[in-house]
PDB file of C-alpha atoms in Angstrom:
ATOM      1  CA  LEU A1453     277.195 -47.059  -6.640  1.00  0.00           C
ATOM      2  CA  LYS A1454     278.588 -48.491 -10.168  1.00  0.00           C
ATOM      3  CA  PRO A1455     279.552 -45.643 -12.755  1.00  0.00           C
ATOM      4  CA  CYS A1456     276.707 -47.135 -15.188  1.00  0.00           C
ATOM      5  CA  LEU A1457     273.227 -45.632 -12.826  1.00  0.00           C
ATOM      6  CA  SER A1458     271.653 -43.876 -15.001  1.00  0.00           C
ATOM      7  CA  LEU A1459     270.243 -40.242 -13.600  1.00  0.00           C
ATOM      8  CA  LYS A1460     266.792 -41.624 -13.560  1.00  0.00           C
ATOM      9  CA  SER A1461     267.893 -44.553 -11.806  1.00  0.00           C
ATOM     10  CA  LEU A1462     269.499 -42.677  -9.365  1.00  0.00           C
ATOM     11  CA  ILE A1463     267.570 -40.046  -8.317  1.00  0.00           C
ATOM     12  CA  LEU A1464     265.105 -43.642  -8.091  1.00  0.00           C
ATOM     13  CA  PHE A1465     267.668 -44.895  -5.101  1.00  0.00           C
ATOM     14  CA  LEU A1466     267.206 -41.430  -3.717  1.00  0.00           C
ATOM     15  CA  GLU A1467     263.566 -41.314  -3.338  1.00  0.00           C
ATOM     16  CA  LEU A1468     263.634 -44.647  -2.193  1.00  0.00           C
ATOM     17  CA  VAL A1469     266.065 -44.118   0.448  1.00  0.00           C
ATOM     18  CA  ARG A1470     264.252 -40.673   1.033  1.00  0.00           C
ATOM     19  CA  ARG A1471     261.228 -42.823   1.880  1.00  0.00           C
ATOM     20  CA  ALA A1472     262.950 -46.058   4.170  1.00  0.00           C
ATOM     21  CA  CYS A1473     264.062 -42.261   6.094  1.00  0.00           C
ATOM     22  CA  ALA A1474     260.250 -40.903   6.237  1.00  0.00           C
ATOM     23  CA  HIS A1475     258.918 -44.706   7.692  1.00  0.00           C
ATOM     24  CA  TRP A1476     261.744 -44.943  10.262  1.00  0.00           C
ATOM     25  CA  MET A1477     260.931 -41.669  11.478  1.00  0.00           C
ATOM     26  CA  ALA A1478     257.488 -42.298  11.837  1.00  0.00           C
ATOM     27  CA  LEU A1479     258.013 -45.449  13.745  1.00  0.00           C
ATOM     28  CA  SER A1480     260.433 -44.129  16.213  1.00  0.00           C
ATOM     29  CA  VAL A1481     261.233 -40.911  16.090  1.00  0.00           C
ATOM     30  CA  VAL A1482     258.160 -39.669  16.446  1.00  0.00           C
ATOM     31  CA  PRO A1483     256.023 -41.445  18.530  1.00  0.00           C
ATOM     32  CA  VAL A1484     259.523 -40.609  21.037  1.00  0.00           C
ATOM     33  CA  LEU A1485     258.458 -37.141  20.156  1.00  0.00           C
ATOM     34  CA  ASN A1486     254.914 -37.432  21.220  1.00  0.00           C
ATOM     35  CA  GLN A1487     255.603 -38.046  24.324  1.00  0.00           C
ATOM     36  CA  ALA A1488     258.616 -35.595  25.374  1.00  0.00           C
ATOM     37  CA  VAL A1489     257.149 -33.310  23.729  1.00  0.00           C
ATOM     38  CA  TRP A1490     254.829 -31.927  26.008  1.00  0.00           C
ATOM     39  CA  ASN A1491     257.731 -31.755  28.219  1.00  0.00           C
ATOM     40  CA  VAL A1492     259.508 -29.442  25.381  1.00  0.00           C
ATOM     41  CA  PHE A1493     256.396 -27.838  24.105  1.00  0.00           C
ATOM     42  CA  PRO A1494     256.132 -24.593  26.583  1.00  0.00           C
ATOM     43  CA  PHE A1495     260.019 -23.479  26.100  1.00  0.00           C
ATOM     44  CA  LEU A1496     259.700 -23.361  22.842  1.00  0.00           C
ATOM     45  CA  SER A1497     258.961 -20.337  20.795  1.00  0.00           C
ATOM     46  CA  PRO A1498     256.721 -20.030  17.525  1.00  0.00           C
ATOM     47  CA  ALA A1499     259.472 -19.412  15.387  1.00  0.00           C
ATOM     48  CA  ASP A1500     260.843 -22.926  17.063  1.00  0.00           C
ATOM     49  CA  LEU A1501     257.064 -24.990  16.992  1.00  0.00           C
ATOM     50  CA  THR A1502     256.951 -23.362  13.175  1.00  0.00           C
ATOM     51  CA  ALA A1503     260.111 -25.003  11.773  1.00  0.00           C
ATOM     52  CA  LEU A1504     260.140 -28.054  14.115  1.00  0.00           C
ATOM     53  CA  GLY A1505     255.902 -28.697  12.246  1.00  0.00           C
ATOM     54  CA  ALA A1506     257.775 -28.403   8.447  1.00  0.00           C
ATOM     55  CA  SER A1507     259.696 -30.587   9.450  1.00  0.00           C
ATOM     56  CA  SER A1508     257.137 -32.678   8.001  1.00  0.00           C
ATOM     57  CA  ALA A1509     253.535 -34.069   8.497  1.00  0.00           C
ATOM     58  CA  ALA A1510     254.309 -36.712  11.027  1.00  0.00           C
ATOM     59  CA  VAL A1511     255.741 -33.655  13.161  1.00  0.00           C
ATOM     60  CA  ARG A1512     253.098 -31.114  12.464  1.00  0.00           C
ATOM     61  CA  SER A1513     250.586 -34.380  13.701  1.00  0.00           C
ATOM     62  CA  THR A1514     251.988 -34.255  17.001  1.00  0.00           C
ATOM     63  CA  LEU A1515     251.990 -31.090  17.783  1.00  0.00           C
ATOM     64  CA  GLN A1516     248.901 -29.911  17.089  1.00  0.00           C
ATOM     65  CA  PRO A1517     246.617 -31.704  19.487  1.00  0.00           C
ATOM     66  CA  ALA A1518     250.199 -30.934  21.958  1.00  0.00           C
ATOM     67  CA  HIS A1519     248.944 -27.481  21.227  1.00  0.00           C
ATOM     68  CA  GLN A1520     245.274 -27.760  21.332  1.00  0.00           C
ATOM     69  CA  ARG A1521     247.004 -29.949  25.149  1.00  0.00           C
ATOM     70  CA  ALA A1522     248.395 -26.803  26.427  1.00  0.00           C
ATOM     71  CA  ALA A1523     245.456 -24.237  25.466  1.00  0.00           C
ATOM     72  CA  ALA A1524     243.360 -26.321  27.723  1.00  0.00           C
ATOM     73  CA  THR A1525     246.083 -26.932  30.393  1.00  0.00           C
ATOM     74  CA  ASP A1526     246.642 -23.269  30.659  1.00  0.00           C
ATOM     75  CA  SER A1527     243.283 -21.910  31.056  1.00  0.00           C
ATOM     76  CA  LEU A1528     243.120 -24.781  33.474  1.00  0.00           C
ATOM     77  CA  VAL A1529     246.254 -23.803  35.772  1.00  0.00           C
ATOM     78  CA  GLN A1530     244.565 -19.818  35.479  1.00  0.00           C
ATOM     79  CA  LYS A1531     240.882 -21.140  37.045  1.00  0.00           C
ATOM     80  CA  LEU A1532     243.190 -22.691  39.873  1.00  0.00           C
ATOM     81  CA  ARG A1533     244.912 -19.509  40.641  1.00  0.00           C
ATOM     82  CA  LYS A1534     241.987 -18.100  40.902  1.00  0.00           C
ATOM     83  CA  LEU A1535     241.182 -20.315  44.152  1.00  0.00           C
ATOM     84  CA  PRO A1536     242.194 -19.519  47.854  1.00  0.00           C
ATOM     85  CA  PHE A1537     245.164 -21.286  48.107  1.00  0.00           C
ATOM     86  CA  ASP A1538     248.961 -20.648  46.920  1.00  0.00           C
ATOM     87  CA  PHE A1539     251.240 -23.067  44.971  1.00  0.00           C
ATOM     88  CA  HIS A1540     254.122 -23.061  44.493  1.00  0.00           C
ATOM     89  CA  PHE A1541     255.849 -25.206  42.338  1.00  0.00           C
ATOM     90  CA  PRO A1542     254.829 -25.428  38.896  1.00  0.00           C
ATOM     91  CA  LEU A1543     250.886 -26.666  37.788  1.00  0.00           C
ATOM     92  CA  PHE A1544     251.406 -26.853  33.594  1.00  0.00           C
ATOM     93  CA  PRO A1545     253.158 -29.773  33.505  1.00  0.00           C
ATOM     94  CA  LEU A1546     250.979 -31.148  35.814  1.00  0.00           C
ATOM     95  CA  GLY A1547     248.447 -31.888  32.535  1.00  0.00           C
ATOM     96  CA  PRO A1548     244.953 -31.309  31.713  1.00  0.00           C
ATOM     97  CA  GLU A1549     243.634 -34.617  33.388  1.00  0.00           C
ATOM     98  CA  LEU A1550     244.798 -33.645  37.157  1.00  0.00           C
ATOM     99  CA  LEU A1551     244.294 -30.234  36.845  1.00  0.00           C
ATOM    100  CA  GLN A1552     240.557 -30.670  35.825  1.00  0.00           C
ATOM    101  CA  GLY A1553     240.390 -33.615  39.018  1.00  0.00           C
ATOM    102  CA  VAL A1554     242.397 -30.778  41.165  1.00  0.00           C
ATOM    103  CA  LEU A1555     239.642 -28.440  39.706  1.00  0.00           C
ATOM    104  CA  ASP A1556     237.059 -30.519  40.354  1.00  0.00           C
ATOM    105  CA  SER A1557     237.568 -31.356  43.928  1.00  0.00           C
ATOM    106  CA  LEU A1558     238.713 -28.102  44.801  1.00  0.00           C
ATOM    107  CA  GLY A1559     236.984 -25.590  43.127  1.00  0.00           C
ATOM    108  CA  SER A1560     233.831 -25.218  45.272  1.00  0.00           C
ATOM    109  CA  LEU A1561     235.715 -25.612  48.795  1.00  0.00           C
ATOM    110  CA  ARG A1562     235.518 -22.377  50.820  1.00  0.00           C
ATOM    111  CA  LEU A1563     237.759 -21.797  53.443  1.00  0.00           C
ATOM    112  CA  LEU A1564     236.594 -22.185  57.370  1.00  0.00           C
ATOM    113  CA  ARG A1565     237.869 -18.773  59.305  1.00  0.00           C
ATOM    114  CA  ARG A1566     239.117 -19.147  62.976  1.00  0.00           C
ATOM    115  CA  ARG A1567     236.266 -17.974  65.302  1.00  0.00           C
ATOM    116  CA  GLU A1568     236.974 -16.138  68.263  1.00  0.00           C
ATOM    117  CA  LEU A1569     235.263 -14.819  71.493  1.00  0.00           C
ATOM    118  CA  VAL A1570     234.152 -11.071  70.902  1.00  0.00           C
ATOM    119  CA  GLY A1571     231.076  -9.262  73.233  1.00  0.00           C
ATOM    120  CA  LEU A1572     232.747  -9.983  76.333  1.00  0.00           C
ATOM    121  CA  GLY A1573     232.334 -13.752  76.173  1.00  0.00           C
ATOM    122  CA  THR A1574     229.226 -13.664  74.539  1.00  0.00           C
ATOM    123  CA  GLY A1575     229.607 -14.863  70.693  1.00  0.00           C
ATOM    124  CA  PHE A1576     232.023 -15.570  68.377  1.00  0.00           C
ATOM    125  CA  ALA A1577     233.319 -13.985  65.514  1.00  0.00           C
ATOM    126  CA  PRO A1578     234.980 -14.971  62.683  1.00  0.00           C
ATOM    127  CA  THR A1579     238.608 -13.418  62.657  1.00  0.00           C
ATOM    128  CA  ASP A1580     241.190 -15.203  60.745  1.00  0.00           C
ATOM    129  CA  LEU A1581     241.412 -16.819  57.847  1.00  0.00           C
ATOM    130  CA  GLU A1582     244.530 -19.433  57.129  1.00  0.00           C
ATOM    131  CA  GLY A1583     245.170 -19.760  53.419  1.00  0.00           C
ATOM    132  CA  TRP A1584     246.138 -23.001  52.324  1.00  0.00           C
ATOM    133  CA  ALA A1585     249.462 -23.181  50.630  1.00  0.00           C
ATOM    134  CA  PHE A1586     250.959 -26.090  48.306  1.00  0.00           C
ATOM    135  CA  ASP A1587     254.534 -27.586  47.643  1.00  0.00           C
ATOM    136  CA  SER A1588     253.840 -29.825  45.763  1.00  0.00           C
ATOM    137  CA  TRP A1589     251.835 -32.806  44.171  1.00  0.00           C
ATOM    138  CA  ASP A1590     252.132 -34.445  46.801  1.00  0.00           C
ATOM    139  CA  ALA A1591     250.619 -31.957  48.918  1.00  0.00           C
ATOM    140  CA  LEU A1592     248.547 -31.180  46.482  1.00  0.00           C
ATOM    141  CA  GLY A1593     246.759 -34.139  46.678  1.00  0.00           C
ATOM    142  CA  ASP A1594     246.830 -35.265  50.195  1.00  0.00           C
ATOM    143  CA  ALA A1595     243.703 -32.395  49.482  1.00  0.00           C
ATOM    144  CA  VAL A1596     241.814 -33.317  46.890  1.00  0.00           C
ATOM    145  CA  ALA A1597     242.302 -37.312  48.339  1.00  0.00           C
ATOM    146  CA  SER A1598     240.163 -35.640  51.554  1.00  0.00           C
ATOM    147  CA  ALA A1599     237.905 -33.764  49.963  1.00  0.00           C
ATOM    148  CA  GLU A1600     237.070 -37.344  48.191  1.00  0.00           C
ATOM    149  CA  ILE A1601     236.713 -38.894  51.295  1.00  0.00           C
ATOM    150  CA  ALA A1602     234.623 -35.926  53.347  1.00  0.00           C
ATOM    151  CA  LYS A1603     232.201 -35.747  49.736  1.00  0.00           C
ATOM    152  CA  ARG A1604     231.515 -39.639  49.302  1.00  0.00           C
ATOM    153  CA  SER A1605     230.996 -40.125  54.147  1.00  0.00           C
ATOM    154  CA  ALA A1606     229.208 -36.856  54.125  1.00  0.00           C
ATOM    155  CA  LYS A1607     227.332 -36.588  50.510  1.00  0.00           C
ATOM    156  CA  LEU A1608     222.741 -37.684  49.918  1.00  0.00           C
ATOM    157  CA  GLY A1609     223.188 -39.322  46.526  1.00  0.00           C
ATOM    158  CA  ALA A1610     222.532 -36.096  44.039  1.00  0.00           C
ATOM    159  CA  ARG A1611     221.781 -34.017  46.188  1.00  0.00           C
ATOM    160  CA  PRO A1612     224.236 -30.710  47.222  1.00  0.00           C
ATOM    161  CA  SER A1613     226.326 -30.490  49.174  1.00  0.00           C
ATOM    162  CA  LEU A1614     228.851 -27.681  51.177  1.00  0.00           C
ATOM    163  CA  LEU A1615     232.462 -28.039  50.789  1.00  0.00           C
ATOM    164  CA  LEU A1616     234.921 -26.495  53.334  1.00  0.00           C
ATOM    165  CA  GLY A1617     238.119 -26.253  54.369  1.00  0.00           C
ATOM    166  CA  ALA A1618     239.634 -25.656  58.007  1.00  0.00           C
ATOM    167  CA  VAL A1619     243.069 -25.493  59.612  1.00  0.00           C
ATOM    168  CA  LEU A1620     242.503 -27.372  62.961  1.00  0.00           C
ATOM    169  CA  HIS A1621     244.395 -26.474  65.665  1.00  0.00           C
ATOM    170  CA  ARG A1622     244.299 -27.874  69.682  1.00  0.00           C
ATOM    171  CA  ALA A1623     242.573 -25.090  71.815  1.00  0.00           C
ATOM    172  CA  ILE A1624     245.269 -23.502  74.091  1.00  0.00           C
ATOM    173  CA  GLY A1625     245.247 -24.797  77.701  1.00  0.00           C
ATOM    174  CA  GLN A1626     243.002 -28.633  76.715  1.00  0.00           C
ATOM    175  CA  PRO A1627     244.384 -31.533  78.662  1.00  0.00           C
ATOM    176  CA  ASN A1628     247.308 -33.095  77.586  1.00  0.00           C
ATOM    177  CA  GLU A1629     247.065 -37.213  76.716  1.00  0.00           C
ATOM    178  CA  GLY A1630     244.849 -39.018  78.634  1.00  0.00           C
ATOM    179  CA  GLY A1631     241.962 -36.052  78.185  1.00  0.00           C
ATOM    180  CA  SER A1632     240.107 -34.869  75.691  1.00  0.00           C
ATOM    181  CA  LEU A1633     241.260 -32.456  72.789  1.00  0.00           C
ATOM    182  CA  VAL A1634     239.752 -30.147  71.546  1.00  0.00           C
ATOM    183  CA  THR A1635     240.269 -28.428  68.805  1.00  0.00           C
ATOM    184  CA  SER A1636     239.923 -24.438  67.811  1.00  0.00           C
ATOM    185  CA  SER A1637     236.418 -23.311  66.897  1.00  0.00           C
ATOM    186  CA  VAL A1638     236.572 -21.601  62.666  1.00  0.00           C
ATOM    187  CA  GLY A1639     233.168 -21.026  61.091  1.00  0.00           C
ATOM    188  CA  LEU A1640     232.181 -18.764  58.518  1.00  0.00           C
ATOM    189  CA  GLU A1641     230.110 -15.904  58.892  1.00  0.00           C
ATOM    190  CA  TRP A1642     227.687 -14.883  56.197  1.00  0.00           C
ATOM    191  CA  ILE A1643     226.437 -11.053  56.586  1.00  0.00           C
ATOM    192  CA  ASP A1644     224.482 -10.675  53.679  1.00  0.00           C
ATOM    193  CA  GLY A1645     221.366 -11.194  55.031  1.00  0.00           C
ATOM    194  CA  PRO A1646     219.061  -9.000  57.603  1.00  0.00           C
ATOM    195  CA  ALA A1647     221.381  -6.417  59.471  1.00  0.00           C
ATOM    196  CA  ALA A1648     219.766  -7.071  62.479  1.00  0.00           C
ATOM    197  CA  ASP A1649     220.531 -12.044  61.616  1.00  0.00           C
ATOM    198  CA  PRO A1650     224.027 -12.450  60.267  1.00  0.00           C
ATOM    199  CA  LEU A1651     224.141 -15.913  60.082  1.00  0.00           C
ATOM    200  CA  GLN A1652     227.501 -17.461  61.676  1.00  0.00           C
ATOM    201  CA  LEU A1653     228.500 -21.920  61.593  1.00  0.00           C
ATOM    202  CA  GLY A1654     230.833 -22.413  63.365  1.00  0.00           C
ATOM    203  CA  LEU A1655     232.441 -26.501  63.562  1.00  0.00           C
ATOM    204  CA  ARG A1656     235.042 -27.973  66.469  1.00  0.00           C
ATOM    205  CA  ILE A1657     236.736 -31.421  67.182  1.00  0.00           C
ATOM    206  CA  VAL A1658     236.565 -33.198  70.682  1.00  0.00           C
ATOM    207  CA  ILE A1659     238.544 -35.428  70.572  1.00  0.00           C
ATOM    208  CA  GLY A1660     238.225 -38.626  73.946  1.00  0.00           C
ATOM    209  CA  SER A1661     239.937 -41.343  74.893  1.00  0.00           C
ATOM    210  CA  ALA A1662     239.485 -45.049  73.380  1.00  0.00           C
ATOM    211  CA  SER A1663     240.297 -42.765  69.631  1.00  0.00           C
ATOM    212  CA  LYS A1664     236.593 -42.124  70.058  1.00  0.00           C
ATOM    213  CA  ALA A1665     235.295 -38.570  68.384  1.00  0.00           C
ATOM    214  CA  ARG A1666     232.556 -35.595  67.389  1.00  0.00           C
ATOM    215  CA  ILE A1667     232.144 -33.041  65.681  1.00  0.00           C
ATOM    216  CA  ASP A1668     230.519 -29.994  67.598  1.00  0.00           C
ATOM    217  CA  LEU A1669     228.599 -28.367  64.493  1.00  0.00           C
ATOM    218  CA  GLU A1670     226.678 -24.915  65.392  1.00  0.00           C
ATOM    219  CA  VAL A1671     224.728 -22.356  63.287  1.00  0.00           C
ATOM    220  CA  GLY A1672     223.820 -19.360  64.917  1.00  0.00           C
ATOM    221  CA  SER A1673     221.702 -16.666  64.336  1.00  0.00           C
ATOM    222  CA  GLY A1674     221.708 -13.222  64.878  1.00  0.00           C
ATOM    223  CA  GLY A1675     225.841 -12.891  66.395  1.00  0.00           C
ATOM    224  CA  TRP A1676     226.040 -12.329  70.318  1.00  0.00           C
ATOM    225  CA  SER A1677     222.985 -10.223  69.988  1.00  0.00           C
ATOM    226  CA  PRO A1678     220.168 -10.554  73.027  1.00  0.00           C
ATOM    227  CA  TRP A1679     217.807 -12.183  70.075  1.00  0.00           C
ATOM    228  CA  ALA A1680     220.800 -14.746  69.201  1.00  0.00           C
ATOM    229  CA  GLU A1681     219.745 -18.509  69.233  1.00  0.00           C
ATOM    230  CA  ASN A1682     221.413 -21.850  68.324  1.00  0.00           C
ATOM    231  CA  TRP A1683     221.268 -24.675  66.744  1.00  0.00           C
ATOM    232  CA  THR A1684     223.938 -27.323  67.539  1.00  0.00           C
ATOM    233  CA  LEU A1685     224.446 -31.522  67.533  1.00  0.00           C
ATOM    234  CA  GLN A1686     225.522 -31.493  70.788  1.00  0.00           C
ATOM    235  CA  ASP A1687     222.023 -30.031  72.343  1.00  0.00           C
ATOM    236  CA  ARG A1688     220.009 -32.530  69.381  1.00  0.00           C
ATOM    237  CA  THR A1689     218.113 -28.817  67.911  1.00  0.00           C
ATOM    238  CA  LEU A1690     220.563 -29.509  65.483  1.00  0.00           C
ATOM    239  CA  GLU A1691     220.716 -32.408  62.846  1.00  0.00           C
ATOM    240  CA  ALA A1692     223.750 -33.203  60.126  1.00  0.00           C
ATOM    241  CA  ARG A1693     224.948 -35.425  57.945  1.00  0.00           C
ATOM    242  CA  VAL A1694     228.801 -34.075  58.149  1.00  0.00           C
ATOM    243  CA  ALA A1695     231.900 -35.754  57.500  1.00  0.00           C
ATOM    244  CA  VAL A1696     235.645 -34.519  58.488  1.00  0.00           C
ATOM    245  CA  ALA A1697     238.492 -35.938  56.991  1.00  0.00           C
ATOM    246  CA  VAL A1698     242.489 -35.841  56.875  1.00  0.00           C
ATOM    247  CA  VAL A1699     245.354 -37.054  55.317  1.00  0.00           C
ATOM    248  CA  LEU A1700     248.243 -36.362  56.967  1.00  0.00           C
ATOM    249  CA  PRO A1701     251.481 -36.004  55.418  1.00  0.00           C
ATOM    250  CA  ASP A1702     252.705 -39.524  56.675  1.00  0.00           C
ATOM    251  CA  GLY A1703     249.717 -40.944  54.093  1.00  0.00           C
ATOM    252  CA  GLY A1704     247.371 -41.737  56.975  1.00  0.00           C
ATOM    253  CA  ARG A1705     243.851 -41.088  57.284  1.00  0.00           C
ATOM    254  CA  CYS A1706     241.599 -39.753  59.435  1.00  0.00           C
ATOM    255  CA  LEU A1707     237.990 -40.074  59.454  1.00  0.00           C
ATOM    256  CA  ILE A1708     235.310 -38.806  61.522  1.00  0.00           C
ATOM    257  CA  ALA A1709     231.676 -38.527  60.445  1.00  0.00           C
ATOM    258  CA  GLN A1710     228.435 -37.492  61.913  1.00  0.00           C
ATOM    259  CA  ASP A1711     225.154 -39.140  60.500  1.00  0.00           C
ATOM    260  CA  PHE A1712     221.551 -37.809  61.383  1.00  0.00           C
ATOM    261  CA  ARG A1713     220.700 -39.982  64.504  1.00  0.00           C
ATOM    262  CA  GLY A1714     217.062 -40.333  65.242  1.00  0.00           C
ATOM    263  CA  THR A1715     214.647 -40.845  62.226  1.00  0.00           C
ATOM    264  CA  LEU A1716     216.064 -40.396  58.620  1.00  0.00           C
ATOM    265  CA  PRO A1717     214.135 -37.849  55.942  1.00  0.00           C
ATOM    266  CA  ASP A1718     212.619 -40.549  53.687  1.00  0.00           C
ATOM    267  CA  GLY A1719     215.307 -41.511  50.712  1.00  0.00           C
ATOM    268  CA  SER A1720     217.624 -40.307  52.311  1.00  0.00           C
ATOM    269  CA  GLY A1721     219.377 -44.070  51.522  1.00  0.00           C
ATOM    270  CA  MET A1722     221.286 -44.085  55.205  1.00  0.00           C
ATOM    271  CA  GLU A1723     221.281 -46.568  58.109  1.00  0.00           C
ATOM    272  CA  ARG A1724     221.541 -45.026  61.937  1.00  0.00           C
ATOM    273  CA  LEU A1725     224.288 -45.966  62.935  1.00  0.00           C
ATOM    274  CA  ASP A1726     224.365 -45.647  67.136  1.00  0.00           C
ATOM    275  CA  ASP A1727     222.832 -43.140  69.392  1.00  0.00           C
ATOM    276  CA  GLU A1728     224.676 -40.597  68.161  1.00  0.00           C
ATOM    277  CA  GLY A1729     224.720 -40.892  64.910  1.00  0.00           C
ATOM    278  CA  CYS A1730     228.509 -40.823  65.057  1.00  0.00           C
ATOM    279  CA  GLN A1731     232.090 -43.114  63.219  1.00  0.00           C
ATOM    280  CA  ALA A1732     235.792 -42.104  63.512  1.00  0.00           C
ATOM    281  CA  SER A1733     238.874 -44.134  62.536  1.00  0.00           C
ATOM    282  CA  GLY A1734     242.702 -42.470  62.409  1.00  0.00           C
ATOM    283  CA  ILE A1735     241.720 -40.871  65.034  1.00  0.00           C
ATOM    284  CA  ASP A1736     244.727 -41.707  67.679  1.00  0.00           C
ATOM    285  CA  ALA A1737     246.844 -39.853  64.728  1.00  0.00           C
ATOM    286  CA  LEU A1738     245.018 -37.269  64.232  1.00  0.00           C
ATOM    287  CA  ARG A1739     245.551 -36.298  67.502  1.00  0.00           C
ATOM    288  CA  ALA A1740     249.328 -37.409  67.903  1.00  0.00           C
ATOM    289  CA  ALA A1741     249.430 -34.537  64.588  1.00  0.00           C
ATOM    290  CA  LEU A1742     247.684 -32.071  66.540  1.00  0.00           C
ATOM    291  CA  GLU A1743     249.619 -31.988  69.277  1.00  0.00           C
ATOM    292  CA  ALA A1744     252.319 -31.625  66.838  1.00  0.00           C
ATOM    293  CA  ALA A1745     252.360 -29.699  64.404  1.00  0.00           C
ATOM    294  CA  GLY A1746     252.097 -26.414  66.544  1.00  0.00           C
ATOM    295  CA  GLU A1747     250.668 -22.961  65.245  1.00  0.00           C
ATOM    296  CA  GLY A1748     250.841 -24.694  61.629  1.00  0.00           C
ATOM    297  CA  GLY A1749     248.102 -27.086  61.930  1.00  0.00           C
ATOM    298  CA  VAL A1750     246.609 -29.673  60.008  1.00  0.00           C
ATOM    299  CA  ARG A1751     244.673 -29.552  56.944  1.00  0.00           C
ATOM    300  CA  ALA A1752     241.195 -30.855  56.946  1.00  0.00           C
ATOM    301  CA  VAL A1753     238.358 -31.077  54.364  1.00  0.00           C
ATOM    302  CA  VAL A1754     234.392 -31.141  55.949  1.00  0.00           C
ATOM    303  CA  CYS A1755     232.153 -31.544  53.748  1.00  0.00           C
ATOM    304  CA  ILE A1756     227.926 -30.836  54.936  1.00  0.00           C
ATOM    305  CA  GLY A1757     225.590 -33.140  52.914  1.00  0.00           C
ATOM    306  CA  GLY A1758     222.586 -32.688  55.356  1.00  0.00           C
ATOM    307  CA  LEU A1759     221.006 -30.184  57.897  1.00  0.00           C
ATOM    308  CA  GLY A1760     217.763 -30.444  59.707  1.00  0.00           C
ATOM    309  CA  TRP A1761     216.251 -27.719  62.628  1.00  0.00           C
ATOM    310  CA  ARG A1762     214.778 -30.402  65.502  1.00  0.00           C
ATOM    311  CA  LYS A1763     213.265 -26.778  65.785  1.00  0.00           C
ATOM    312  CA  GLU A1764     211.975 -23.686  64.264  1.00  0.00           C
ATOM    313  CA  GLY A1765     215.051 -22.422  61.980  1.00  0.00           C
ATOM    314  CA  PRO A1766     217.122 -19.178  61.808  1.00  0.00           C
ATOM    315  CA  ALA A1767     214.673 -16.475  59.827  1.00  0.00           C
ATOM    316  CA  TRP A1768     216.862 -16.312  56.790  1.00  0.00           C
ATOM    317  CA  CYS A1769     219.518 -18.473  55.410  1.00  0.00           C
ATOM    318  CA  PRO A1770     222.196 -17.776  52.354  1.00  0.00           C
ATOM    319  CA  PRO A1771     221.279 -19.875  49.414  1.00  0.00           C
ATOM    320  CA  GLU A1772     224.215 -21.816  49.884  1.00  0.00           C
ATOM    321  CA  LEU A1773     223.225 -23.637  53.214  1.00  0.00           C
ATOM    322  CA  ARG A1774     219.623 -23.256  52.535  1.00  0.00           C
ATOM    323  CA  ARG A1775     220.439 -26.299  49.497  1.00  0.00           C
ATOM    324  CA  VAL A1776     222.146 -28.829  51.955  1.00  0.00           C
ATOM    325  CA  VAL A1777     218.688 -27.782  54.540  1.00  0.00           C
ATOM    326  CA  ALA A1778     217.062 -31.644  54.523  1.00  0.00           C
ATOM    327  CA  LYS A1779     213.039 -32.130  55.983  1.00  0.00           C
ATOM    328  CA  LEU A1780     212.920 -33.847  58.793  1.00  0.00           C
ATOM    329  CA  PRO A1781     210.015 -36.053  60.109  1.00  0.00           C
TER     330      PRO A1781
END
């Protein structure tokens, strides 16, 4: 600066420099901060956030949405941790959009239990619950993808559906390659109805030759008592629109979808597939995965979009099952 520069000119010059620096910060530093603040926000103390917010109005305006975003994310994390899953990786960095998608897809999912023969082999009862544990976003994303595939394949328009999660295991003693592969039975039991009429839902997958498969779905009332009664797809006393979807670790996908057979419910908007009403894809990959999985099993998502009785239905049904019952002609 020249010695003759007046104090007024010096103040004006410094003001111009300040404004230039502020403009540069708005154009370069703040946008970068806007991208980075979400990653560093969880590690800053309240005092650090206050000091950072006081540095400029631009920084403060960036921190305010981040604070709201962090609160929304924390709320979603708490909701997800109440679901019947274990998460072995941080959920917070996923952000509210991904977490909301996970909650929308898996929030209503109920886990199926293994079923074992009891009562001297006269009936099944649910036993062990196999929890779902996710070690990475990739594993969680596969479960979300499975849920979406199953729902798209089974839902009847806007009607309610029942979303279930299962760990499929190859049943012990089944034939090796060249014969049918059957999975162990899994299911649910509702005991909040009449004491003498607990209601069970059971499911297993039968993989045959030529890349074909079928879903064995049954509903039973009365347990293994003398008055027990069953409705099954196999004896055609039960009709169902149900899909089983699996996203395999190698990225392969398997879908087994069972439709109503014969005449469809009015307004269902469905087309009958074949005499069995069942279609399948990716079966060879699923068979290989089940044979290689051992005790770990293979995770699958089951969506029941509709049930129908071909004989008089159960005397009592839980609300979540009653919601998916469709009237058959």
